Amino acid sequence: MAAGNVNPFNVSDSEEEAEQRQDGADTERSPSDEAQGHSLGPFSPPAYSDPAALLSSNRTSPSVDGIPASAAAVSGIGAETRVSLDAIAAQLLRDQYILTALELHTELLEAGRELPRLRDYFSNPGNFERQSGTPPACKEQGVGPGGPLNRAGSISTLDSLDFARYSDDGNRESDERVAVLEFELRKAKETIQALRANLTQAAECEIASQERKNYKSSPETQEPIRPLEKRALNFLVNEYLLKNEYKLTSITFSDENDDQDFELWDDVGLNIPKPPDLLQLYRNCGNSQPLHRDNVDVAVSVDPSDLPGDYFTQEPVQQTDVIQQQQQQEVVQELEYQISLLNSEKQSLAEQIKKLQSDIQALQRNVSSEPTAGVKSTPSKENPKCDKPPLDNGQYLDIRGVTETDSSSDTTKTSTSTTIATDCTENSTTATQPHSKLKANGQQSKSSVQFDQPNRKLSPAFHQALLSFCRMSADSRLGSEVSRIADSEQSVMLMLGRCLPHIVPNVLLAKREELIPLILCTACLHPEPKERDQLLHILFNLIKRPDDEQRQMILTGCVAFAQHVGPTRVEAELLPQCWEQINHKYPERRLLVAEACGALAPYLPKEIRSSLVLSMLQQMLADDKADMVREAVVKSLGVIMGYIDDPDKYSQGFELMLLSLGDPSERVVSATHQVFIPAFAAWCTELGNLQSQLIPSLLTRIEKLLKQGEYGLDEHKLHMYLSALQSLIPSLFAVLLQNAPFTSRVKLQGDVPPIEVTRFPRPASPLQDVATIVGSREQLAVLLHLYDHQLQHEGTTGWDSLLWVVNQFLPQIIDIVGRINVTSSTCVHEFSRFFWRLCRTFGKIFTNTKVKPQFQEILRLSEENVDATAGNGILTKATVPIYATGVLTCYNQEEDRKLLVGFLEDVMTTLSLSHAPLDSLKASFVELGANPAYHELLLTVLWYGVVHTSALVRCTAARMFERVLRGMSEALIDKRVAPALITLCSGPEFSVRISTIPAFGTIMETVTQKELLERVKMQLASFLEDPQYQDQHSLHMEIIKTFGRVGPNAEPRFRDEFVLPHLHKLALCNNQQTVESKRIDIATQLFEAYSALSCCFISEELMVNHFLPGLRCLRTDMEQLSPEHEVILSSMIKECEIKVENKAIGEAQGSISIAASLVGEDAKTKFLSKMGQLTTSGAMLANVFQRKK
């Protein structure tokens, strides 16, 4: 830097200090300054007038280095002449001390005081070229001979030499070339930067001096923009557009300035750091002080005799603009250098402060006898009073507070000012502590931090003004947070509580769950209830519509929060958040509330669990419209039932169970069975009212339902109550095991056989697993072993819970079974599944010794009771199918199958011989036939009926075949069913033959095997064409009824070739029937058959030859017998005639299709054009397409 630039405010009053700073002047001067045409200022001494002073320079201390060189030179005039650095460098090069010269060159470069001699020497590759084994010469510098220097392959400067990498083995050029090339690349970039700086300087001087004077003479006219200024502004404008999402505008702006690269600031051409963005420039434009360019440089406390003689006669206004500008730049660079040194020192001191504070905190924690406020300096008697509190309130390291302490301490001695600051901080912190809820160690004031003060005499105002250029902004909210560094856990919590509400809205919705740990941790540890409430509100509103995974994360966090803070804070802080969102418009948010109630149940006070939370969930179950919300409510209610301990809430729990079971959503009902009912049953077990209240209440409701359903049973409610009973079976069995006489003998032993996999029915959920209810599978194995032994060998004496099941529960449920409608397949199926699950759960011994005897006593299947009225009555009830399908099918061993076969044979025989209704037997066959595993068993029972001596039993067997054919394999039908039916048809009784017709019809409807179909077809044809059947009215009725049932689903060929022609014949024959009752019966069945077949596709030939003639014959009968049917038949005949007529027209149109295709396009065009001209109404337009009648 040129020495002619003077900063009058940095000149010290002491001449001795000036002599100490004189070394800073000559190190910044070089002989090349004059060669470049730089004029010297009024304080500039001749070059190298005092070079030796440089050797004592201290470059790291701002108290010495901060004085400009010119001022030091002025105060050093007449001092002792010393050796200059340039002379030292020349001597080192001359004596070939290359490494020492290189080290000196590096040190000067780091200090910003480069010597031209060393720079030129080390930048010249010719100084290091190897010439025939001689060392590199330095002829221009007068360097003498020396030792040879090895070099790598393409070295250009001495800076790239690494002497430590060479050894006695010779040059390793291949290993060194990469490092050398990297260094050359760095040197090339430095050269580019230097050239850019030269270009900048040349561009700034491109405007003629005359133009500058013209613009200066007229202040209202703005000086035109320079090219480099334009490029810099373009860069800042483009940066502003990108930051504020004006992307399209930025693209257009970049296209209009295609000669500039907006990605790189260096492309602007200025060799200076990038300025702040436009927003920061705008905010600071009104705060900067105006620069006065006409100020006169002065020196403070300088003897006029030390100044040059012509100093007061020089006029700065006579200097050229270029020199003034360069001088100003040099001043700015010098100030920036001082600021950088101060900042580095400030950072090192800040680190020392943190270290000392951590030491103080460690000492405070170690002291247990008496509280200490930190290390305090002894205040002097002259300490002033503290007028205002510190800005960090004892909890933060405040950057602003540090700067104020620095500035205020400059007015007095360092030790005194430090003591004052310490006392003021302690007093004000103790007096005004805002965070009274923090921990005790956080409430104690912080010890004073001592800074090394420079030995300077700057005014406090100047010091503050100087530090204002550090670009610190603590006025905004964010600036205030940044300026305060938290130094304790409490301070961190306070800071997070303030910052998180501003962070959350700016995080992407898809990633907001990443904030959950931060929010929860802050909410747990924050001392302010209001801030905690705000943070928990943010947590529950973090995601607009949280999905399953996000809800799981939030619930996991809530549980962790509850475990940490305890039940009181959970009630006071988390529950209000749930209550606020109970009616939120988004179902996902209400779902979060429902799930949270269950997840938080273990951590709430027991009074709140059984009152507020239960009421919330009950309201949501009754009012919420979303199935998934009600499903979550039911699961949470189950969790509540697992923790509730108020017996008065039993009735409310029972009503909630009924409300959940009656929900229209299958998801809610399933959740009720899986979660709520097992949990409610477990609570009832603890209360002791599972057998005394819960199960009897359900049985009472079923009985009441049956009484009210004499004219129509509500099967939905029956299913609801019965399914609840079925879900209570595992809990009931667990009660039996836990209250058994052998419970005192239970010991976990290794010789207990394991539980069979099929011992229990598959549970609907883990809560319905008996092993889960009892405690473990090992415990259950021991109990089951003792249970079976007790039932088989020791009896049930004293086993009250089992006796209640045997003596009260089973008789009541069997009585209910006898009162349900046997024709209701749904009710039969439900009770059958209930008894099956009951028997499988309670075991085979219990079923054989306790359940079967009660059913057998009621059914009384002995031969002597065949004609008994009571026996026949009970055999026609639903008790038969439920016993057969629910009890006798529980176990599938050979003796169990034999028992089932025998029971069905006895029922079939008894009902047939007593001429009783067969509904109970049909229900049994339908229920068993739904499972293919029982098809063989059922055919065995039916074959018993086929070969029975009684025609009544054979008729019953023939009719039962129809019930089991659906779902049976064709192979089984071909091998077992068809032969049995043909055997029945070969019997002498017409009633037996007639009974086989529905079964034959079902075969025609379900089988596709041609041979089998032909056999059935031949058998039916024999019924219709054999003269012996002509007068069999019941046979004709059964055939017509079967045709109407199977015709629409049978094979089309069978329908067209067999069904329709024979219906036509039967209709013709019925016209000649003289017995009116028989005629009306046949006509009614024909009407039903034709109505069913009219929906099928019938060809025109069949329509004309058989279908329409048959309808006309039937209309003839109905005209006389049933006029209301005659009207319907006339309409059917008319529709069929229209179909036939339309088909004829279609065929006629098809004959001229070739001719029509020739003019098709023309006709299409004309038609569309006419349609476009239509202005009639829609009704009139519709009439255009109506067919004329």
mmCIF file of C-alpha atoms in Angstrom, residues 856-1053:
data_model
loop_
_atom_site.group_PDB
_atom_site.id
_atom_site.type_symbol
_atom_site.label_atom_id
_atom_site.label_comp_id
_atom_site.label_asym_id
_atom_site.label_seq_id
_atom_site.Cartn_x
_atom_site.Cartn_y
_atom_site.Cartn_z
ATOM 1 C CA GLN A 856 -80.575 -86.287 23.264
ATOM 2 C CA GLU A 857 -82.936 -86.010 26.202
ATOM 3 C CA ILE A 858 -84.942 -83.389 24.366
ATOM 4 C CA LEU A 859 -84.982 -85.060 20.940
ATOM 5 C CA ARG A 860 -85.902 -88.607 22.202
ATOM 6 C CA LEU A 861 -85.095 -90.524 19.011
ATOM 7 C CA SER A 862 -86.195 -93.962 20.196
ATOM 8 C CA GLU A 863 -88.540 -96.015 18.006
ATOM 9 C CA GLU A 864 -91.327 -96.139 20.553
ATOM 10 C CA ASN A 865 -91.625 -92.353 20.437
ATOM 11 C CA VAL A 866 -92.145 -92.193 16.686
ATOM 12 C CA ASP A 867 -95.858 -91.527 16.979
ATOM 13 C CA ALA A 868 -95.550 -89.344 20.050
ATOM 14 C CA THR A 869 -96.823 -85.861 19.463
ATOM 15 C CA ALA A 870 -94.173 -84.212 21.605
ATOM 16 C CA GLY A 871 -91.381 -86.097 19.861
ATOM 17 C CA ASN A 872 -92.611 -85.232 16.430
ATOM 18 C CA GLY A 873 -92.988 -81.615 17.479
ATOM 19 C CA ILE A 874 -89.438 -81.196 18.663
ATOM 20 C CA LEU A 875 -88.091 -83.015 15.626
ATOM 21 C CA THR A 876 -89.580 -80.375 13.381
ATOM 22 C CA LYS A 877 -87.863 -77.542 15.229
ATOM 23 C CA ALA A 878 -84.431 -75.983 14.641
ATOM 24 C CA THR A 879 -83.027 -78.150 17.420
ATOM 25 C CA VAL A 880 -82.399 -80.937 14.910
ATOM 26 C CA PRO A 881 -80.214 -79.039 12.398
ATOM 27 C CA ILE A 882 -78.368 -77.144 15.143
ATOM 28 C CA TYR A 883 -77.603 -80.332 17.059
ATOM 29 C CA ALA A 884 -76.530 -82.100 13.859
ATOM 30 C CA THR A 885 -74.411 -79.294 12.416
ATOM 31 C CA GLY A 886 -73.282 -77.513 15.586
ATOM 32 C CA VAL A 887 -72.637 -80.331 18.051
ATOM 33 C CA LEU A 888 -72.176 -83.566 16.146
ATOM 34 C CA THR A 889 -69.731 -82.059 13.633
ATOM 35 C CA CYS A 890 -67.315 -80.605 16.214
ATOM 36 C CA TYR A 891 -65.083 -83.634 16.038
ATOM 37 C CA ASN A 892 -64.409 -85.636 12.918
ATOM 38 C CA GLN A 893 -63.287 -88.997 14.146
ATOM 39 C CA GLU A 894 -64.910 -92.224 12.992
ATOM 40 C CA GLU A 895 -67.198 -92.615 15.993
ATOM 41 C CA ASP A 896 -68.309 -88.986 15.624
ATOM 42 C CA ARG A 897 -69.188 -89.497 11.942
ATOM 43 C CA LYS A 898 -71.089 -92.677 12.745
ATOM 44 C CA LEU A 899 -73.063 -90.823 15.394
ATOM 45 C CA LEU A 900 -73.985 -88.093 12.905
ATOM 46 C CA VAL A 901 -75.022 -90.594 10.216
ATOM 47 C CA GLY A 902 -77.161 -92.513 12.641
ATOM 48 C CA PHE A 903 -78.839 -89.368 13.936
ATOM 49 C CA LEU A 904 -79.751 -88.183 10.421
ATOM 50 C CA GLU A 905 -81.067 -91.632 9.435
ATOM 51 C CA ASP A 906 -83.223 -91.774 12.543
ATOM 52 C CA VAL A 907 -84.601 -88.280 11.968
ATOM 53 C CA MET A 908 -85.358 -89.030 8.315
ATOM 54 C CA THR A 909 -87.104 -92.268 9.225
ATOM 55 C CA THR A 910 -89.029 -90.786 12.128
ATOM 56 C CA LEU A 911 -90.253 -87.727 10.206
ATOM 57 C CA SER A 912 -91.216 -89.801 7.157
ATOM 58 C CA LEU A 913 -93.146 -92.418 9.036
ATOM 59 C CA SER A 914 -94.948 -89.814 11.149
ATOM 60 C CA HIS A 915 -95.871 -87.711 8.077
ATOM 61 C CA ALA A 916 -94.227 -84.703 9.792
ATOM 62 C CA PRO A 917 -92.843 -81.657 7.946
ATOM 63 C CA LEU A 918 -89.341 -82.159 6.595
ATOM 64 C CA ASP A 919 -88.076 -78.598 7.156
ATOM 65 C CA SER A 920 -85.710 -79.551 9.976
ATOM 66 C CA LEU A 921 -84.192 -82.345 7.888
ATOM 67 C CA LYS A 922 -83.882 -80.060 4.869
ATOM 68 C CA ALA A 923 -82.128 -77.426 7.000
ATOM 69 C CA SER A 924 -79.694 -80.071 8.222
ATOM 70 C CA PHE A 925 -78.889 -81.242 4.707
ATOM 71 C CA VAL A 926 -78.502 -77.669 3.408
ATOM 72 C CA GLU A 927 -76.156 -76.667 6.248
ATOM 73 C CA LEU A 928 -74.059 -79.804 5.946
ATOM 74 C CA GLY A 929 -74.110 -79.759 2.144
ATOM 75 C CA ALA A 930 -72.406 -76.352 2.131
ATOM 76 C CA ASN A 931 -69.230 -78.157 3.261
ATOM 77 C CA PRO A 932 -67.898 -80.618 0.605
ATOM 78 C CA ALA A 933 -66.318 -82.686 3.377
ATOM 79 C CA TYR A 934 -69.783 -83.988 4.315
ATOM 80 C CA HIS A 935 -71.036 -84.897 0.823
ATOM 81 C CA GLU A 936 -70.020 -88.536 1.111
ATOM 82 C CA LEU A 937 -71.620 -88.741 4.553
ATOM 83 C CA LEU A 938 -74.889 -87.273 3.290
ATOM 84 C CA LEU A 939 -74.992 -89.662 0.335
ATOM 85 C CA THR A 940 -74.538 -92.512 2.775
ATOM 86 C CA VAL A 941 -77.576 -91.300 4.713
ATOM 87 C CA LEU A 942 -79.601 -90.907 1.508
ATOM 88 C CA TRP A 943 -78.705 -94.354 0.249
ATOM 89 C CA TYR A 944 -80.085 -95.665 3.519
ATOM 90 C CA GLY A 945 -83.351 -94.006 2.558
ATOM 91 C CA VAL A 946 -83.213 -95.258 -1.052
ATOM 92 C CA VAL A 947 -83.086 -98.869 0.031
ATOM 93 C CA HIS A 948 -85.530 -98.452 2.915
ATOM 94 C CA THR A 949 -88.577 -100.678 2.867
ATOM 95 C CA SER A 950 -91.001 -97.825 3.434
ATOM 96 C CA ALA A 951 -92.102 -95.820 0.440
ATOM 97 C CA LEU A 952 -92.433 -92.779 2.677
ATOM 98 C CA VAL A 953 -88.761 -92.934 3.623
ATOM 99 C CA ARG A 954 -87.818 -93.412 -0.049
ATOM 100 C CA CYS A 955 -89.869 -90.365 -1.007
ATOM 101 C CA THR A 956 -88.089 -88.331 1.668
ATOM 102 C CA ALA A 957 -84.699 -89.520 0.442
ATOM 103 C CA ALA A 958 -85.626 -88.619 -3.145
ATOM 104 C CA ARG A 959 -86.543 -85.085 -2.106
ATOM 105 C CA MET A 960 -83.352 -84.654 -0.030
ATOM 106 C CA PHE A 961 -81.205 -85.299 -3.107
ATOM 107 C CA GLU A 962 -82.232 -81.899 -4.445
ATOM 108 C CA ARG A 963 -80.758 -80.203 -1.302
ATOM 109 C CA VAL A 964 -77.286 -81.690 -1.612
ATOM 110 C CA LEU A 965 -76.695 -81.546 -5.369
ATOM 111 C CA ARG A 966 -75.613 -77.894 -5.481
ATOM 112 C CA GLY A 967 -71.874 -77.703 -4.982
ATOM 113 C CA MET A 968 -71.370 -81.442 -5.369
ATOM 114 C CA SER A 969 -68.803 -82.663 -7.883
ATOM 115 C CA GLU A 970 -70.066 -84.074 -11.186
ATOM 116 C CA ALA A 971 -68.137 -87.277 -10.636
ATOM 117 C CA LEU A 972 -69.971 -87.878 -7.377
ATOM 118 C CA ILE A 973 -73.290 -87.079 -9.026
ATOM 119 C CA ASP A 974 -72.549 -89.468 -11.866
ATOM 120 C CA LYS A 975 -71.426 -92.332 -9.621
ATOM 121 C CA ARG A 976 -73.661 -91.962 -6.574
ATOM 122 C CA VAL A 977 -76.641 -89.677 -7.186
ATOM 123 C CA ALA A 978 -77.834 -90.652 -10.673
ATOM 124 C CA PRO A 979 -77.875 -94.390 -9.942
ATOM 125 C CA ALA A 980 -79.767 -93.770 -6.721
ATOM 126 C CA LEU A 981 -82.401 -91.685 -8.492
ATOM 127 C CA ILE A 982 -82.839 -94.212 -11.280
ATOM 128 C CA THR A 983 -83.207 -96.899 -8.634
ATOM 129 C CA LEU A 984 -86.006 -94.892 -7.031
ATOM 130 C CA CYS A 985 -87.692 -94.429 -10.403
ATOM 131 C CA SER A 986 -87.735 -98.158 -10.962
ATOM 132 C CA GLY A 987 -89.917 -98.693 -7.899
ATOM 133 C CA PRO A 988 -93.603 -99.471 -8.119
ATOM 134 C CA GLU A 989 -94.843 -96.372 -6.263
ATOM 135 C CA PHE A 990 -95.684 -93.339 -8.421
ATOM 136 C CA SER A 991 -95.153 -91.040 -5.433
ATOM 137 C CA VAL A 992 -91.501 -92.078 -5.191
ATOM 138 C CA ARG A 993 -91.006 -91.534 -8.939
ATOM 139 C CA ILE A 994 -92.601 -88.126 -8.747
ATOM 140 C CA SER A 995 -90.340 -87.187 -5.824
ATOM 141 C CA THR A 996 -87.253 -87.713 -8.003
ATOM 142 C CA ILE A 997 -88.291 -85.091 -10.604
ATOM 143 C CA PRO A 998 -86.887 -82.018 -8.677
ATOM 144 C CA ALA A 999 -83.560 -83.814 -8.288
ATOM 145 C CA PHE A 1000 -83.446 -84.599 -12.015
ATOM 146 C CA GLY A 1001 -84.209 -80.965 -12.746
ATOM 147 C CA THR A 1002 -81.368 -79.803 -10.470
ATOM 148 C CA ILE A 1003 -78.993 -82.130 -12.328
ATOM 149 C CA MET A 1004 -80.048 -80.581 -15.641
ATOM 150 C CA GLU A 1005 -79.404 -77.154 -14.128
ATOM 151 C CA THR A 1006 -75.967 -77.770 -12.609
ATOM 152 C CA VAL A 1007 -74.251 -80.509 -14.653
ATOM 153 C CA THR A 1008 -72.479 -80.078 -17.997
ATOM 154 C CA GLN A 1009 -71.523 -83.716 -18.689
ATOM 155 C CA LYS A 1010 -73.380 -84.757 -21.867
ATOM 156 C CA GLU A 1011 -73.813 -88.446 -21.106
ATOM 157 C CA LEU A 1012 -75.330 -87.678 -17.728
ATOM 158 C CA LEU A 1013 -77.605 -85.041 -19.210
ATOM 159 C CA GLU A 1014 -78.840 -87.497 -21.854
ATOM 160 C CA ARG A 1015 -79.668 -90.048 -19.183
ATOM 161 C CA VAL A 1016 -81.654 -87.497 -17.215
ATOM 162 C CA LYS A 1017 -83.356 -86.297 -20.390
ATOM 163 C CA MET A 1018 -84.445 -89.827 -21.239
ATOM 164 C CA GLN A 1019 -85.854 -90.329 -17.751
ATOM 165 C CA LEU A 1020 -87.874 -87.109 -17.911
ATOM 166 C CA ALA A 1021 -89.074 -87.976 -21.426
ATOM 167 C CA SER A 1022 -90.356 -91.285 -20.141
ATOM 168 C CA PHE A 1023 -92.377 -89.394 -17.503
ATOM 169 C CA LEU A 1024 -93.975 -87.248 -20.200
ATOM 170 C CA GLU A 1025 -94.472 -89.740 -22.997
ATOM 171 C CA ASP A 1026 -95.211 -92.990 -21.181
ATOM 172 C CA PRO A 1027 -98.972 -93.646 -21.377
ATOM 173 C CA GLN A 1028 -99.040 -94.796 -17.769
ATOM 174 C CA TYR A 1029 -98.306 -91.229 -16.640
ATOM 175 C CA GLN A 1030 -100.944 -89.478 -18.806
ATOM 176 C CA ASP A 1031 -103.448 -89.190 -16.012
ATOM 177 C CA GLN A 1032 -100.900 -88.452 -13.265
ATOM 178 C CA HIS A 1033 -101.886 -84.908 -12.363
ATOM 179 C CA SER A 1034 -99.285 -84.564 -9.576
ATOM 180 C CA LEU A 1035 -96.538 -85.729 -11.934
ATOM 181 C CA HIS A 1036 -97.469 -83.097 -14.521
ATOM 182 C CA MET A 1037 -97.574 -80.447 -11.812
ATOM 183 C CA GLU A 1038 -94.109 -81.399 -10.557
ATOM 184 C CA ILE A 1039 -92.630 -81.467 -14.082
ATOM 185 C CA ILE A 1040 -94.042 -78.036 -15.003
ATOM 186 C CA LYS A 1041 -92.835 -76.604 -11.702
ATOM 187 C CA THR A 1042 -89.366 -78.072 -12.272
ATOM 188 C CA PHE A 1043 -89.245 -76.749 -15.849
ATOM 189 C CA GLY A 1044 -90.061 -73.257 -14.643
ATOM 190 C CA ARG A 1045 -87.346 -73.461 -11.982
ATOM 191 C CA VAL A 1046 -84.465 -74.884 -14.003
ATOM 192 C CA GLY A 1047 -85.365 -73.706 -17.514
ATOM 193 C CA PRO A 1048 -83.685 -70.264 -17.393
ATOM 194 C CA ASN A 1049 -80.435 -71.775 -16.030
ATOM 195 C CA ALA A 1050 -80.358 -75.048 -17.969
ATOM 196 C CA GLU A 1051 -78.384 -75.707 -21.118
ATOM 197 C CA PRO A 1052 -79.993 -73.791 -24.073
ATOM 198 C CA ARG A 1053 -80.205 -76.942 -26.184
#
